[in-house]
Coordinates of N, CA, C and O in Angstrom, one line a residue:
X1 N 92.4 -36.0 69.6 CA 91.7 -35.9 70.8 C 92.0 -34.7 71.5 O 93.2 -34.4 71.8
X2 N 91.0 -33.9 71.9 CA 91.3 -32.7 72.6 C 91.6 -32.9 74.1 O 91.0 -33.8 74.7
X3 N 92.7 -32.2 74.6 CA 93.1 -32.4 75.9 C 93.5 -31.1 76.5 O 94.2 -30.3 75.9
X4 N 93.1 -30.8 77.8 CA 93.5 -29.7 78.5 C 94.2 -30.2 79.8 O 93.7 -31.1 80.5
X5 N 95.4 -29.7 80.0 CA 96.2 -30.2 81.2 C 96.7 -29.0 82.0 O 97.4 -28.1 81.5
X6 N 96.2 -29.0 83.2 CA 96.6 -27.9 84.2 C 97.9 -28.3 84.9 O 98.1 -29.5 85.2
X7 N 98.7 -27.3 85.3 CA 99.9 -27.6 86.1 C 100.1 -26.3 86.9 O 99.6 -25.3 86.7
X8 N 101.1 -26.5 87.9 CA 101.5 -25.4 88.7 C 100.9 -25.3 90.1 O 101.2 -24.4 90.9
X9 N 99.9 -26.2 90.4 CA 99.4 -26.2 91.7 C 100.3 -26.6 92.8 O 101.4 -27.1 92.4
X10 N 100.0 -26.5 94.0 CA 100.8 -26.9 95.1 C 100.4 -26.4 96.4 O 99.3 -25.8 96.6
X11 N 101.3 -26.5 97.4 CA 101.1 -26.0 98.7 C 101.9 -24.7 98.9 O 103.1 -24.7 98.6
X12 N 101.2 -23.7 99.4 CA 101.9 -22.4 99.6 C 101.3 -21.7 100.9 O 100.1 -22.0 101.3
X13 N 102.1 -20.9 101.5 CA 101.7 -20.2 102.7 C 100.8 -19.0 102.3 O 101.0 -18.4 101.2
X14 N 100.0 -18.6 103.2 CA 99.2 -17.4 103.0 C 100.1 -16.2 102.7 O 101.1 -16.0 103.3
X15 N 99.7 -15.4 101.7 CA 100.5 -14.3 101.2 C 101.4 -14.7 100.1 O 102.0 -13.8 99.5
X16 N 101.5 -16.0 99.8 CA 102.4 -16.4 98.7 C 101.8 -16.3 97.3 O 100.7 -15.8 97.2
X17 N 102.5 -16.8 96.4 CA 102.1 -16.8 95.0 C 102.3 -18.1 94.3 O 103.1 -18.9 94.7
X18 N 101.4 -18.4 93.3 CA 101.5 -19.5 92.4 C 101.2 -19.1 91.0 O 100.4 -18.2 90.8
X19 N 101.7 -19.8 90.0 CA 101.3 -19.6 88.6 C 100.8 -20.9 88.1 O 101.6 -21.8 87.9
X20 N 99.5 -20.9 87.7 CA 99.0 -22.1 87.0 C 99.1 -21.9 85.5 O 99.0 -20.8 85.0
X21 N 99.2 -23.1 84.9 CA 99.2 -23.1 83.4 C 98.2 -24.1 82.9 O 97.9 -25.1 83.6
X22 N 97.6 -23.9 81.8 CA 96.6 -24.8 81.1 C 97.1 -24.9 79.7 O 96.9 -24.0 78.9
X23 N 97.6 -26.1 79.4 CA 98.1 -26.4 78.0 C 97.0 -27.2 77.3 O 96.5 -28.2 77.7
X24 N 96.7 -26.7 76.1 CA 95.7 -27.3 75.2 C 96.4 -28.0 74.1 O 97.4 -27.6 73.5
X25 N 95.9 -29.2 73.8 CA 96.4 -30.0 72.6 C 95.2 -30.6 71.9 O 94.1 -30.8 72.4
X26 N 95.5 -31.0 70.7 CA 94.5 -31.7 69.9 C 93.8 -30.8 68.9 O 93.2 -31.3 67.9
X27 N 93.8 -29.5 69.1 CA 93.3 -28.5 68.2 C 93.8 -27.2 68.6 O 94.4 -27.0 69.7
X28 N 93.6 -26.2 67.7 CA 94.0 -24.8 68.0 C 92.8 -24.1 68.7 O 91.7 -24.1 68.2
X29 N 93.1 -23.4 69.8 CA 92.1 -22.8 70.6 C 92.2 -21.3 70.6 O 91.5 -20.6 71.4
X30 N 93.0 -20.7 69.7 CA 93.1 -19.3 69.7 C 91.9 -18.5 69.2 O 92.0 -17.3 69.2
X31 N 90.9 -19.2 68.8 CA 89.7 -18.5 68.4 C 88.6 -18.4 69.5 O 87.5 -17.9 69.4
X32 N 88.9 -19.1 70.7 CA 88.0 -19.2 71.7 C 88.4 -18.6 73.0 O 89.6 -18.6 73.4
X33 N 87.4 -18.1 73.8 CA 87.6 -17.6 75.1 C 88.0 -18.8 76.0 O 87.6 -20.0 75.7
X34 N 88.7 -18.5 77.1 CA 89.1 -19.6 78.0 C 88.9 -19.0 79.4 O 88.9 -17.8 79.7
X35 N 88.6 -19.9 80.3 CA 88.3 -19.6 81.7 C 89.0 -20.5 82.7 O 89.3 -21.6 82.4
X36 N 89.1 -19.9 83.9 CA 89.5 -20.7 85.1 C 88.3 -20.8 86.1 O 87.6 -19.8 86.3
X37 N 88.2 -22.0 86.6 CA 87.2 -22.2 87.6 C 87.9 -22.8 88.8 O 89.0 -23.3 88.7
X38 N 87.2 -22.9 90.0 CA 87.8 -23.6 91.1 C 86.6 -24.3 91.9 O 85.5 -23.8 91.9
X39 N 87.0 -25.3 92.6 CA 86.0 -26.0 93.4 C 86.6 -26.4 94.8 O 87.6 -27.2 94.8
X40 N 86.1 -25.8 95.8 CA 86.6 -26.1 97.2 C 85.8 -27.3 97.7 O 84.7 -27.5 97.3
X41 N 86.3 -28.0 98.7 CA 85.6 -29.2 99.3 C 84.2 -28.8 99.8 O 84.1 -27.8 100.5
X42 N 83.2 -29.5 99.4 CA 81.9 -29.2 99.9 C 81.2 -28.0 99.2 O 80.1 -27.7 99.6
X43 N 81.8 -27.4 98.2 CA 81.3 -26.3 97.6 C 81.1 -26.5 96.1 O 81.7 -27.4 95.5
X44 N 80.3 -25.7 95.5 CA 80.1 -25.8 94.0 C 81.2 -25.2 93.3 O 81.9 -24.3 93.8
X45 N 81.4 -25.6 92.0 CA 82.4 -25.0 91.2 C 82.1 -23.6 90.9 O 80.9 -23.3 90.6
X46 N 83.1 -22.7 91.0 CA 82.8 -21.3 90.8 C 83.8 -20.7 89.8 O 84.9 -21.1 89.7
X47 N 83.3 -19.7 89.1 CA 84.1 -19.0 88.1 C 85.2 -18.2 88.8 O 84.9 -17.5 89.8
X48 N 86.4 -18.2 88.3 CA 87.5 -17.4 88.8 C 87.9 -16.3 87.9 O 88.0 -15.1 88.3
X49 N 88.2 -16.6 86.7 CA 88.7 -15.6 85.7 C 88.4 -16.1 84.3 O 88.4 -17.3 84.0
X50 N 88.3 -15.1 83.4 CA 88.1 -15.5 82.0 C 88.8 -14.5 81.1 O 89.2 -13.4 81.5
X51 N 89.1 -15.0 79.9 CA 89.9 -14.2 78.9 C 89.3 -14.4 77.5 O 89.0 -15.6 77.1
X52 N 89.2 -13.4 76.7 CA 88.7 -13.5 75.4 C 89.8 -14.1 74.4 O 90.9 -14.3 74.8
X53 N 89.4 -14.4 73.2 CA 90.2 -15.2 72.3 C 91.6 -14.5 72.1 O 92.6 -15.1 71.9
X54 N 91.5 -13.1 72.0 CA 92.8 -12.4 71.7 C 93.5 -12.0 73.0 O 94.7 -11.6 72.9
X55 N 92.9 -12.2 74.1 CA 93.5 -11.7 75.4 C 93.3 -10.3 75.6 O 93.8 -9.7 76.6
X56 N 92.5 -9.6 74.8 CA 92.3 -8.2 74.9 C 91.3 -7.8 76.1 O 91.4 -6.7 76.5
X57 N 90.5 -8.8 76.5 CA 89.6 -8.5 77.6 C 89.7 -9.6 78.6 O 89.8 -10.8 78.2
X58 N 89.6 -9.2 79.9 CA 89.7 -10.2 80.9 C 88.6 -9.9 82.0 O 88.1 -8.8 82.1
X59 N 88.2 -11.0 82.7 CA 87.1 -10.9 83.6 C 87.5 -11.7 84.9 O 88.2 -12.7 84.8
X60 N 87.1 -11.1 86.0 CA 87.5 -11.8 87.3 C 86.3 -11.8 88.3 O 85.4 -10.9 88.3
X61 N 86.3 -12.8 89.1 CA 85.4 -12.9 90.2 C 85.8 -11.8 91.2 O 87.0 -11.5 91.4
X62 N 84.9 -11.2 91.9 CA 85.2 -10.2 92.9 C 86.2 -10.7 93.9 O 87.0 -9.9 94.4
X63 N 86.1 -12.0 94.3 CA 86.9 -12.5 95.3 C 88.4 -12.6 95.0 O 89.3 -12.7 95.9
X64 N 88.7 -12.5 93.7 CA 90.2 -12.6 93.3 C 90.6 -11.3 92.6 O 91.8 -11.2 92.3
X65 N 89.7 -10.4 92.3 CA 90.1 -9.2 91.6 C 91.2 -8.4 92.3 O 91.2 -8.2 93.5
X66 N 92.2 -8.1 91.6 CA 93.4 -7.4 92.2 C 94.5 -8.3 92.7 O 95.6 -7.8 93.0
X67 N 94.2 -9.6 92.8 CA 95.2 -10.5 93.3 C 95.6 -11.5 92.2 O 96.7 -12.0 92.2
X68 N 94.7 -11.9 91.3 CA 94.9 -12.9 90.3 C 95.0 -12.2 88.9 O 94.2 -11.2 88.7
X69 N 95.8 -12.7 88.0 CA 95.9 -12.2 86.7 C 95.8 -13.3 85.7 O 96.7 -14.3 85.7
X70 N 94.9 -13.3 84.7 CA 94.8 -14.3 83.7 C 95.4 -13.8 82.4 O 95.4 -12.6 82.1
X71 N 96.1 -14.7 81.7 CA 96.7 -14.3 80.5 C 96.8 -15.6 79.6 O 96.4 -16.7 80.0
X72 N 97.1 -15.4 78.3 CA 97.2 -16.5 77.4 C 98.3 -16.2 76.4 O 98.6 -15.1 76.0
X73 N 98.9 -17.3 75.9 CA 99.9 -17.3 74.8 C 99.3 -18.2 73.7 O 99.5 -19.4 73.8
X74 N 98.7 -17.6 72.7 CA 98.1 -18.4 71.7 C 99.1 -19.2 70.8 O 98.8 -20.2 70.3
X75 N 100.3 -18.7 70.7 CA 101.3 -19.4 70.0 C 101.7 -20.7 70.6 O 102.1 -21.7 70.0
X76 N 101.5 -20.7 72.0 CA 101.8 -22.0 72.7 C 100.5 -22.7 73.1 O 100.6 -23.7 73.8
X77 N 99.4 -22.2 72.7 CA 98.1 -22.9 73.1 C 98.0 -23.0 74.6 O 97.5 -24.1 75.1
X78 N 98.4 -22.0 75.3 CA 98.5 -22.1 76.8 C 97.9 -20.9 77.5 O 98.1 -19.8 77.0
X79 N 97.2 -21.1 78.5 CA 96.6 -20.1 79.3 C 97.2 -20.1 80.7 O 97.6 -21.2 81.2
X80 N 97.3 -19.0 81.4 CA 97.9 -18.9 82.7 C 97.0 -18.2 83.7 O 96.1 -17.4 83.4
X81 N 97.3 -18.5 85.0 CA 96.7 -17.8 86.1 C 97.7 -17.5 87.1 O 98.2 -18.4 87.8
X82 N 98.1 -16.2 87.2 CA 99.1 -15.8 88.2 C 98.3 -15.4 89.4 O 97.5 -14.5 89.4
X83 N 98.6 -16.1 90.5 CA 97.9 -15.9 91.8 C 98.9 -15.3 92.8 O 99.9 -15.9 93.1
X84 N 98.5 -14.1 93.3 CA 99.3 -13.5 94.4 C 98.5 -13.2 95.6 O 97.3 -13.3 95.6
X85 N 99.2 -12.9 96.7 CA 98.5 -12.6 98.0 C 97.5 -13.7 98.3 O 96.3 -13.4 98.7
X86 N 97.9 -14.9 98.2 CA 96.9 -16.1 98.3 C 96.4 -16.1 99.8 O 97.2 -15.8 100.7
X87 N 95.2 -16.6 99.9 CA 94.5 -16.7 101.2 C 94.1 -18.1 101.4 O 93.9 -18.9 100.4
X88 N 93.9 -18.6 102.6 CA 93.4 -19.9 102.8 C 92.1 -20.2 102.1 O 91.9 -21.4 101.6
X89 N 91.3 -19.2 101.9 CA 90.0 -19.5 101.2 C 90.2 -19.6 99.7 O 89.2 -20.0 99.0
X90 N 91.4 -19.5 99.2 CA 91.7 -19.8 97.8 C 91.9 -21.3 97.6 O 92.1 -21.7 96.4
X91 N 92.0 -22.0 98.7 CA 92.3 -23.5 98.6 C 91.1 -24.1 97.8 O 90.0 -24.0 98.1
X92 N 91.5 -24.9 96.7 CA 90.5 -25.5 95.9 C 91.3 -26.3 94.8 O 92.5 -26.1 94.6
X93 N 90.5 -27.1 94.0 CA 91.0 -27.6 92.8 C 90.6 -26.6 91.7 O 89.5 -26.2 91.6
X94 N 91.6 -26.3 90.9 CA 91.5 -25.3 89.9 C 91.4 -26.0 88.5 O 92.2 -26.8 88.2
X95 N 90.4 -25.6 87.7 CA 90.1 -26.2 86.4 C 90.2 -25.1 85.3 O 89.8 -24.0 85.5
X96 N 90.6 -25.5 84.2 CA 90.5 -24.6 83.0 C 89.5 -25.2 82.0 O 89.2 -26.4 82.1
X97 N 88.9 -24.3 81.2 CA 87.9 -24.7 80.3 C 87.9 -23.9 79.1 O 88.4 -22.7 79.1
X98 N 87.5 -24.5 77.9 CA 87.5 -23.8 76.7 C 86.0 -23.4 76.4 O 85.1 -24.2 76.4
X99 N 85.8 -22.1 76.2 CA 84.5 -21.6 75.9 C 84.1 -22.0 74.4 O 85.0 -22.3 73.6
X100 N 82.8 -22.0 74.1 CA 82.3 -22.3 72.8 C 82.4 -21.1 71.9 O 82.2 -21.2 70.7
X101 N 82.7 -19.9 72.4 CA 82.7 -18.7 71.6 C 84.0 -17.9 71.9 O 84.8 -18.2 72.8
X102 N 84.3 -16.9 71.0 CA 85.5 -16.1 71.2 C 85.4 -15.2 72.4 O 86.4 -14.7 72.9
X103 N 84.1 -14.9 72.8 CA 83.9 -14.1 74.1 C 83.2 -15.1 75.0 O 82.5 -16.0 74.6
X104 N 83.3 -14.8 76.3 CA 82.7 -15.7 77.3 C 81.2 -15.9 77.1 O 80.4 -14.9 77.1
X105 N 80.8 -17.1 76.9 CA 79.4 -17.4 76.7 C 78.8 -18.2 77.9 O 77.6 -18.4 78.0
X106 N 79.6 -18.7 78.7 CA 79.1 -19.6 79.8 C 78.9 -21.0 79.4 O 78.3 -21.8 80.2
X107 N 79.3 -21.4 78.2 CA 79.1 -22.7 77.7 C 80.5 -23.3 77.3 O 81.3 -22.6 76.6
X108 N 80.7 -24.5 77.7 CA 82.1 -25.1 77.6 C 82.0 -26.5 77.0 O 81.2 -27.3 77.4
X109 N 82.9 -26.7 76.1 CA 83.0 -28.1 75.5 C 84.1 -28.9 76.1 O 84.0 -30.1 76.2
X110 N 85.1 -28.3 76.7 CA 86.3 -29.0 77.1 C 86.7 -28.5 78.5 O 86.8 -27.3 78.7
X111 N 87.1 -29.5 79.4 CA 87.6 -29.1 80.7 C 88.9 -29.9 81.0 O 89.1 -31.0 80.5
X112 N 89.7 -29.3 81.8 CA 90.9 -30.0 82.3 C 90.6 -30.9 83.5 O 89.4 -30.9 84.0
X113 N 91.6 -31.6 83.9 CA 91.4 -32.6 85.0 C 91.5 -31.9 86.4 O 91.2 -32.5 87.4
X114 N 92.1 -30.7 86.4 CA 92.2 -29.9 87.7 C 93.6 -30.0 88.3 O 94.3 -31.0 88.1
X115 N 94.0 -29.0 89.0 CA 95.2 -29.0 89.8 C 94.9 -28.4 91.2 O 94.2 -27.4 91.3
X116 N 95.4 -29.1 92.2 CA 95.1 -28.7 93.6 C 96.0 -27.5 94.0 O 97.2 -27.5 93.9
X117 N 95.3 -26.5 94.6 CA 96.0 -25.4 95.2 C 95.6 -25.4 96.7 O 94.4 -25.4 97.0
X118 N 96.6 -25.5 97.6 CA 96.4 -25.5 99.0 C 97.1 -24.3 99.6 O 98.3 -24.2 99.5
X119 N 96.4 -23.4 100.3 CA 97.0 -22.3 101.0 C 96.9 -22.5 102.5 O 95.8 -22.5 103.0
X120 N 98.1 -22.5 103.1 CA 98.1 -22.7 104.6 C 98.1 -21.4 105.3 O 98.7 -20.4 104.8
X121 N 97.5 -21.4 106.5 CA 97.5 -20.1 107.2 C 98.6 -20.0 108.2 O 99.4 -20.9 108.4

């Protein structure tokens, strides 16, 4: 059974940092792109960052560019999101997802359960 488990969320003050992890199990995902999304209360889920199968290319939403860094360790079947200079508007539940392709296609077969990130002002 395929499973994605996010971890690393929590409460942090504005300007602080957090590192999220997404551990995949049940199959090998090193041939697929992976992405981070987030959903704030009362808002739609939005794309945050994406990474190709090899980690050679990364993509970011304008709102996080320069502050967040996505990476992956295929040997560990794990993806990361290093978040710095956090702002209250970054508060959301963060989800990871496995793309259907080696490059971002916008189509996903598997999602994690989410991890809460709360940034206080």
